[in-house]
Amino acid sequence: MHEFIAGLPKAELHVHLEGTLEPEHCLALAQRNGIPLEHKTPEALIRSYDFCDLPSFLKVYYSGIRVLVTELDFFELAFRYFQRAASDGVVYVEAFFDPQAHTVRGIPFEVMMNGIHRAQCEARAVLGLESNLILCFLRDQSAESAAEHLAMSVPFREWIVGVGLDSDEKNNPPSKFVTVFADAHAQGYKLTMHCDVNQMNTLDHIRECLDLIKVDRIDHGLNCLEDEQLCNALVERGIGLTICPVSNRFVVQSLTSDAIRTMLRKGIKVTVNSDDPAYFRAYINENLMALIDEAGFTKEEIKQLMTNAFEIAWLPDARKARYLQQLEQYAAKYAITDFC
Ligand code: HPA
Ligand code: ZN
């Protein structure tokens, strides 16, 4: 199974670039930029990753972000993740980034964009890895701030495929951002939003995503299983869910493998991703292996998860078809039948 997972052509659709900041790199950047950190060794940093819910995770995540200052820092952050992804057999990435977490510290929007974009170009040229960016608004900031950052993105429109919504969900429903998401849609951006697992009013949030915002995808969204109508709507509209099992284990103490399996059976376009792999200590292959080792997922189920990922990717149809063909050819080597 390790060999099968390692060689499987993969798409990752839910990874926060800032969540790929490895402890060693965090310490090196802190030193280079003269930023004091409470923890002085990678081991001590990792020991501080003792989150048990979304707010406690976000506290650690935003603390790490402070070391990212220069264009080179953003380049290194993104390129190191792309190297790791490529060596894990990922062929296509849609990566989130959180501009408001940087501009608030006085980092110009273009510094961040130029660093990340250069890493994308180099990853394409050197690693053969294709990627797109999703600009995430912080839902615990104001709608006005989101609108200002959407405006800042205009000169970089060609470098960004869609917009998302992350950070602390409590009392920050999708409806708060209806105008800015409508504007983003009018500018041609694809739309997604986090509906983190077991959050307050999560079913209302998922409904707002579908009916008010009219998202193209939902990040997490696993609680949809509590409502048959929501499940049917997701299937009928072909809306994908980007699930992150190891992340779920940190914030809701469960790998959520039963839910993933149920969604597969219902025909929901569910996918498996890493979310913040440096913090959860698991990249995409470790997430897939956790489902195999701990929940007995079969090659057929894994292949279906990956088929879903390429199908819901924000790529032109011809590119998707090419990746899906690559996946089929790989699956044929393992004599994998279709999942049903
Ligand atoms: N949920 C919400 N906000 C986030 C996450 C997440 O999983 N990762 C980084 N910011
Ligand atoms: Zn996330």
Short mmCIF file of C-alpha atoms and ligand atoms in Angstrom, two decimals:
data_model
loop_
_atom_site.label_atom_id
_atom_site.label_comp_id
_atom_site.label_asym_id
_atom_site.label_seq_id
_atom_site.Cartn_x
_atom_site.Cartn_y
_atom_site.Cartn_z
CA MET A 1 0.00 0.00 0.00
CA HIS A 2 2.88 2.40 0.72
CA GLU A 3 4.21 1.87 -2.78
CA PHE A 4 0.72 2.30 -4.28
CA ILE A 5 0.16 5.59 -2.41
CA ALA A 6 3.66 6.92 -3.15
CA GLY A 7 3.29 6.39 -6.91
CA LEU A 8 -0.37 7.45 -7.16
CA PRO A 9 -0.71 10.68 -9.20
CA LYS A 10 -2.32 13.04 -6.72
CA ALA A 11 -4.06 16.43 -6.56
CA GLU A 12 -4.04 18.41 -3.32
CA LEU A 13 -6.86 20.96 -3.08
CA HIS A 14 -6.81 21.98 0.59
CA VAL A 15 -3.42 23.07 1.86
CA HIS A 16 -2.63 26.42 3.50
CA LEU A 17 0.83 27.55 2.37
CA GLU A 18 1.40 29.15 5.77
CA GLY A 19 0.50 25.77 7.28
CA THR A 20 3.45 24.16 5.49
CA LEU A 21 6.00 26.14 7.54
CA GLU A 22 8.21 23.41 9.01
CA PRO A 23 9.67 24.07 12.50
CA GLU A 24 13.30 24.13 11.26
CA HIS A 25 12.42 26.70 8.59
CA CYS A 26 10.40 28.74 11.09
CA LEU A 27 13.43 28.97 13.42
CA ALA A 28 15.78 29.83 10.54
CA LEU A 29 13.47 32.62 9.30
CA ALA A 30 13.03 33.96 12.85
CA GLN A 31 16.79 34.25 13.15
CA ARG A 32 17.24 35.77 9.67
CA ASN A 33 14.54 38.38 10.32
CA GLY A 34 15.39 39.06 13.96
CA ILE A 35 12.03 37.91 15.28
CA PRO A 36 12.06 36.53 18.83
CA LEU A 37 10.36 33.15 19.27
CA GLU A 38 9.34 31.59 22.56
CA HIS A 39 10.61 28.15 21.49
CA LYS A 40 14.24 27.72 20.48
CA THR A 41 14.41 24.21 18.96
CA PRO A 42 12.30 22.29 16.43
CA GLU A 43 11.44 19.77 19.16
CA ALA A 44 10.22 22.51 21.50
CA LEU A 45 8.16 24.06 18.71
CA ILE A 46 6.57 20.70 17.89
CA ARG A 47 5.80 20.14 21.58
CA SER A 48 3.89 23.44 21.54
CA TYR A 49 1.54 22.05 18.82
CA ASP A 50 -0.88 20.75 21.43
CA PHE A 51 -4.10 22.17 19.94
CA CYS A 52 -7.41 20.49 20.64
CA ASP A 53 -9.82 22.67 18.65
CA LEU A 54 -9.87 25.31 15.90
CA PRO A 55 -9.10 28.42 18.06
CA SER A 56 -6.16 26.74 19.83
CA PHE A 57 -4.76 25.64 16.47
CA LEU A 58 -5.16 29.11 14.96
CA LYS A 59 -3.22 30.69 17.84
CA VAL A 60 -0.16 28.55 17.05
CA TYR A 61 -0.62 29.01 13.28
CA TYR A 62 -0.71 32.82 13.46
CA SER A 63 2.29 32.86 15.79
CA GLY A 64 4.35 30.95 13.19
CA ILE A 65 3.27 33.30 10.39
CA ARG A 66 5.12 36.24 12.04
CA VAL A 67 8.50 34.99 10.75
CA LEU A 68 7.46 35.46 7.07
CA VAL A 69 8.68 38.90 6.02
CA THR A 70 10.54 39.11 2.70
CA GLU A 71 9.80 37.96 -0.83
CA LEU A 72 12.52 35.33 -0.37
CA ASP A 73 10.74 34.01 2.75
CA PHE A 74 7.51 33.49 0.80
CA PHE A 75 9.42 31.96 -2.11
CA GLU A 76 11.17 29.49 0.19
CA LEU A 77 7.97 28.63 2.04
CA ALA A 78 6.09 27.80 -1.15
CA PHE A 79 8.98 26.15 -2.98
CA ARG A 80 9.81 23.85 -0.06
CA TYR A 81 6.18 22.73 0.06
CA PHE A 82 6.16 22.17 -3.71
CA GLN A 83 9.36 20.08 -3.42
CA ARG A 84 7.79 17.95 -0.73
CA ALA A 85 4.54 17.60 -2.68
CA ALA A 86 6.34 16.60 -5.89
CA SER A 87 8.41 14.01 -4.04
CA ASP A 88 5.15 12.63 -2.62
CA GLY A 89 3.75 12.13 -6.13
CA VAL A 90 1.47 15.19 -6.13
CA VAL A 91 1.07 16.44 -9.71
CA TYR A 92 -1.35 19.31 -9.12
CA VAL A 93 -1.90 21.67 -6.16
CA GLU A 94 -4.44 24.36 -5.36
CA ALA A 95 -2.93 26.17 -2.39
CA PHE A 96 -4.52 28.68 -0.02
CA PHE A 97 -2.73 31.75 1.23
CA ASP A 98 -3.89 34.31 3.84
CA PRO A 99 -2.93 37.84 2.68
CA GLN A 100 -4.59 39.62 5.61
CA ALA A 101 -2.31 37.76 8.04
CA HIS A 102 0.63 39.47 6.28
CA THR A 103 -0.64 42.92 5.31
CA VAL A 104 -1.69 43.50 8.94
CA ARG A 105 2.02 43.21 9.83
CA GLY A 106 3.00 45.73 7.17
CA ILE A 107 4.06 43.18 4.54
CA PRO A 108 3.03 44.56 1.13
CA PHE A 109 0.60 42.39 -0.87
CA GLU A 110 3.01 42.28 -3.82
CA VAL A 111 5.94 41.02 -1.71
CA MET A 112 3.92 37.95 -0.77
CA MET A 113 2.50 37.48 -4.29
CA ASN A 114 5.85 37.80 -6.06
CA GLY A 115 7.56 35.31 -3.74
CA ILE A 116 4.81 32.70 -4.02
CA HIS A 117 4.39 33.15 -7.78
CA ARG A 118 8.13 32.75 -8.40
CA ALA A 119 8.02 29.48 -6.44
CA GLN A 120 5.10 28.30 -8.61
CA CYS A 121 7.03 29.08 -11.82
CA GLU A 122 10.12 27.30 -10.54
CA ALA A 123 8.11 24.30 -9.34
CA ARG A 124 6.57 24.03 -12.80
CA ALA A 125 9.94 24.30 -14.57
CA VAL A 126 12.11 22.23 -12.23
CA LEU A 127 9.71 19.78 -10.57
CA GLY A 128 7.02 19.51 -13.25
CA LEU A 129 4.44 20.41 -10.58
CA GLU A 130 1.41 22.46 -11.66
CA SER A 131 -0.25 24.73 -9.11
CA ASN A 132 -2.88 27.41 -8.66
CA LEU A 133 -3.52 29.83 -5.80
CA ILE A 134 -6.65 30.48 -3.74
CA LEU A 135 -6.78 33.79 -1.88
CA CYS A 136 -8.39 33.19 1.52
CA PHE A 137 -10.15 35.91 3.46
CA LEU A 138 -9.97 35.72 7.26
CA ARG A 139 -13.57 35.38 8.43
CA ASP A 140 -12.77 36.88 11.84
CA GLN A 141 -11.81 40.14 10.07
CA SER A 142 -14.38 42.55 8.64
CA ALA A 143 -16.12 42.23 5.27
CA GLU A 144 -14.60 45.64 4.42
CA SER A 145 -11.10 44.28 4.95
CA ALA A 146 -11.95 41.31 2.71
CA ALA A 147 -13.18 43.74 0.02
CA GLU A 148 -9.97 45.80 0.31
CA HIS A 149 -7.89 42.66 -0.20
CA LEU A 150 -10.01 41.57 -3.14
CA ALA A 151 -9.21 44.97 -4.68
CA MET A 152 -5.49 44.45 -3.96
CA SER A 153 -5.63 41.17 -5.85
CA VAL A 154 -6.75 42.79 -9.12
CA PRO A 155 -3.23 43.37 -10.55
CA PHE A 156 -2.51 39.70 -9.80
CA ARG A 157 -5.79 38.38 -11.20
CA GLU A 158 -4.04 36.00 -13.61
CA TRP A 159 -2.11 34.39 -10.76
CA ILE A 160 -5.12 33.51 -8.60
CA VAL A 161 -7.80 30.98 -9.52
CA GLY A 162 -10.29 31.49 -6.70
CA VAL A 163 -11.13 32.88 -3.29
CA GLY A 164 -11.80 31.08 -0.01
CA LEU A 165 -12.71 31.81 3.60
CA ASP A 166 -10.84 30.49 6.63
CA SER A 167 -9.89 31.27 10.27
CA ASP A 168 -12.25 31.34 13.26
CA GLU A 169 -15.77 30.35 12.25
CA LYS A 170 -17.60 31.15 15.49
CA ASN A 171 -20.07 34.01 14.79
CA ASN A 172 -18.52 34.52 11.34
CA PRO A 173 -21.04 32.93 8.96
CA PRO A 174 -20.70 32.85 5.16
CA SER A 175 -23.49 35.48 4.91
CA LYS A 176 -21.11 38.09 6.39
CA PHE A 177 -19.17 37.93 3.11
CA VAL A 178 -21.99 37.70 0.58
CA THR A 179 -21.08 40.95 -1.22
CA VAL A 180 -17.35 40.34 -1.49
CA PHE A 181 -17.92 36.80 -2.78
CA ALA A 182 -20.43 38.09 -5.33
CA ASP A 183 -17.83 40.63 -6.49
CA ALA A 184 -15.17 37.92 -6.66
CA HIS A 185 -17.50 35.73 -8.73
CA ALA A 186 -18.17 38.66 -11.08
CA GLN A 187 -14.39 38.93 -11.56
CA GLY A 188 -14.23 35.30 -12.60
CA TYR A 189 -12.85 33.82 -9.39
CA LYS A 190 -13.97 30.35 -8.31
CA LEU A 191 -15.49 30.26 -4.81
CA THR A 192 -14.93 28.04 -1.81
CA MET A 193 -15.37 28.43 1.95
CA HIS A 194 -14.32 26.53 5.04
CA CYS A 195 -17.12 24.90 7.04
CA ASP A 196 -14.88 23.38 9.68
CA VAL A 197 -16.05 20.23 11.47
CA ASN A 198 -18.46 20.53 14.42
CA GLN A 199 -18.56 24.33 14.44
CA MET A 200 -21.47 26.27 15.87
CA ASN A 201 -24.36 26.50 13.34
CA THR A 202 -22.40 24.40 10.89
CA LEU A 203 -25.49 23.19 8.97
CA ASP A 204 -26.65 26.79 8.51
CA HIS A 205 -23.16 27.66 7.28
CA ILE A 206 -23.18 24.82 4.75
CA ARG A 207 -26.66 25.87 3.56
CA GLU A 208 -25.52 29.49 3.17
CA CYS A 209 -22.50 28.30 1.17
CA LEU A 210 -24.79 26.46 -1.23
CA ASP A 211 -27.79 28.74 -1.52
CA LEU A 212 -26.52 32.24 -0.73
CA ILE A 213 -22.86 32.27 -1.78
CA LYS A 214 -23.25 29.56 -4.44
CA VAL A 215 -19.82 28.13 -3.83
CA ASP A 216 -18.07 25.81 -6.26
CA ARG A 217 -16.61 23.74 -3.38
CA ILE A 218 -16.65 23.49 0.41
CA ASP A 219 -13.56 22.95 2.57
CA HIS A 220 -14.31 20.33 5.26
CA GLY A 221 -18.16 20.45 5.30
CA LEU A 222 -18.31 16.98 6.80
CA ASN A 223 -21.34 17.73 8.99
CA CYS A 224 -23.50 17.73 5.82
CA LEU A 225 -24.09 14.06 6.64
CA GLU A 226 -26.50 15.18 9.39
CA ASP A 227 -28.94 16.45 6.75
CA GLU A 228 -30.19 14.29 3.89
CA GLN A 229 -31.31 17.31 1.82
CA LEU A 230 -27.85 18.85 2.04
CA CYS A 231 -26.25 15.60 0.91
CA ASN A 232 -28.63 15.40 -2.05
CA ALA A 233 -27.91 19.01 -3.00
CA LEU A 234 -24.14 18.36 -2.89
CA VAL A 235 -24.52 15.30 -5.14
CA GLU A 236 -26.92 16.98 -7.58
CA ARG A 237 -24.74 20.07 -7.95
CA GLY A 238 -21.48 18.08 -8.05
CA ILE A 239 -20.01 20.20 -5.24
CA GLY A 240 -16.75 18.78 -3.93
CA LEU A 241 -15.72 18.60 -0.27
CA THR A 242 -12.04 18.85 0.64
CA ILE A 243 -11.62 16.75 3.79
CA CYS A 244 -8.47 16.63 5.94
CA PRO A 245 -8.49 13.50 8.13
CA VAL A 246 -5.37 14.10 10.26
CA SER A 247 -6.34 17.75 10.77
CA ASN A 248 -9.73 16.50 11.93
CA ARG A 249 -8.04 14.21 14.41
CA PHE A 250 -6.32 17.22 15.95
CA VAL A 251 -9.34 19.47 16.13
CA VAL A 252 -12.22 17.01 16.64
CA GLN A 253 -10.26 13.98 17.90
CA SER A 254 -11.34 11.73 15.03
CA LEU A 255 -9.90 10.73 11.68
CA THR A 256 -13.52 10.93 10.42
CA SER A 257 -12.92 7.85 8.27
CA ASP A 258 -16.50 6.56 8.66
CA ALA A 259 -17.87 9.88 7.44
CA ILE A 260 -15.49 9.87 4.45
CA ARG A 261 -16.60 6.37 3.56
CA THR A 262 -20.28 7.27 3.87
CA MET A 263 -19.78 10.28 1.60
CA LEU A 264 -18.05 8.09 -0.99
CA ARG A 265 -21.01 5.67 -0.92
CA LYS A 266 -23.48 8.54 -1.34
CA GLY A 267 -21.63 9.80 -4.40
CA ILE A 268 -20.50 13.08 -2.79
CA LYS A 269 -17.30 14.29 -4.45
CA VAL A 270 -15.18 13.96 -1.34
CA THR A 271 -11.38 14.33 -1.43
CA VAL A 272 -8.50 13.87 1.03
CA ASN A 273 -6.00 16.64 1.76
CA SER A 274 -3.42 17.77 4.31
CA ASP A 275 -4.67 21.25 5.45
CA ASP A 276 -1.67 22.44 7.55
CA PRO A 277 0.80 19.56 7.16
CA ALA A 278 3.73 21.10 9.07
CA TYR A 279 1.51 21.56 12.13
CA PHE A 280 -0.44 18.31 11.89
CA ARG A 281 2.80 16.45 11.00
CA ALA A 282 1.17 14.72 8.02
CA TYR A 283 1.34 15.48 4.29
CA ILE A 284 -1.13 14.00 1.79
CA ASN A 285 0.45 10.53 1.69
CA GLU A 286 0.34 10.26 5.48
CA ASN A 287 -3.33 11.29 5.40
CA LEU A 288 -4.10 8.56 2.86
CA MET A 289 -2.02 5.99 4.77
CA ALA A 290 -3.89 6.83 7.98
CA LEU A 291 -7.16 5.93 6.23
CA ILE A 292 -5.63 2.68 4.99
CA ASP A 293 -3.89 1.65 8.23
CA GLU A 294 -6.58 2.70 10.66
CA ALA A 295 -9.78 2.27 8.69
CA GLY A 296 -8.90 -0.34 6.07
CA PHE A 297 -9.52 1.88 3.04
CA THR A 298 -9.10 -0.11 -0.18
CA LYS A 299 -7.23 0.83 -3.33
CA GLU A 300 -10.62 1.28 -5.02
CA GLU A 301 -11.70 3.79 -2.39
CA ILE A 302 -8.40 5.66 -2.59
CA LYS A 303 -8.62 5.81 -6.37
CA GLN A 304 -12.17 7.21 -6.14
CA LEU A 305 -10.99 9.91 -3.71
CA MET A 306 -8.30 10.93 -6.19
CA THR A 307 -10.65 10.78 -9.19
CA ASN A 308 -12.92 13.15 -7.28
CA ALA A 309 -10.00 15.51 -6.64
CA PHE A 310 -9.10 15.82 -10.32
CA GLU A 311 -12.78 16.15 -11.27
CA ILE A 312 -13.42 19.04 -8.89
CA ALA A 313 -10.07 20.75 -9.55
CA TRP A 314 -10.30 24.29 -10.97
CA LEU A 315 -8.64 23.39 -14.24
CA PRO A 316 -9.74 23.49 -17.88
CA ASP A 317 -11.50 20.26 -18.93
CA ALA A 318 -8.62 19.18 -21.18
CA ARG A 319 -6.11 19.37 -18.31
CA LYS A 320 -8.44 17.44 -16.01
CA ALA A 321 -8.90 14.76 -18.67
CA ARG A 322 -5.14 14.39 -18.97
CA TYR A 323 -4.68 13.94 -15.23
CA LEU A 324 -7.62 11.53 -15.03
CA GLN A 325 -6.10 9.48 -17.84
CA GLN A 326 -2.77 9.42 -15.96
CA LEU A 327 -4.66 8.17 -12.88
CA GLU A 328 -6.48 5.46 -14.89
CA GLN A 329 -3.22 4.23 -16.39
CA TYR A 330 -1.68 4.00 -12.94
CA ALA A 331 -4.72 2.20 -11.51
CA ALA A 332 -4.65 -0.30 -14.39
CA LYS A 333 -1.19 -1.40 -13.27
CA TYR A 334 -2.75 -2.43 -9.95
CA ALA A 335 -5.81 -3.98 -11.66
CA ILE A 336 -8.11 -1.66 -9.70
CA THR A 337 -11.75 -1.95 -10.60
CA ASP A 338 -14.11 0.97 -10.36
CA PHE A 339 -15.51 1.83 -6.95
CA CYS A 340 -19.25 1.47 -6.53
N1 HPA B 1 -9.59 26.07 9.30
C1 HPA B 1 -9.75 27.38 9.43
N2 HPA B 1 -8.75 28.22 9.25
C2 HPA B 1 -7.55 27.76 8.93
C3 HPA B 1 -7.35 26.42 8.78
C4 HPA B 1 -8.42 25.53 8.96
O1 HPA B 1 -8.32 24.29 8.80
N3 HPA B 1 -6.02 26.28 8.47
C5 HPA B 1 -5.49 27.50 8.41
N4 HPA B 1 -6.41 28.41 8.69
ZN ZN B 2 -8.11 24.52 6.00
#
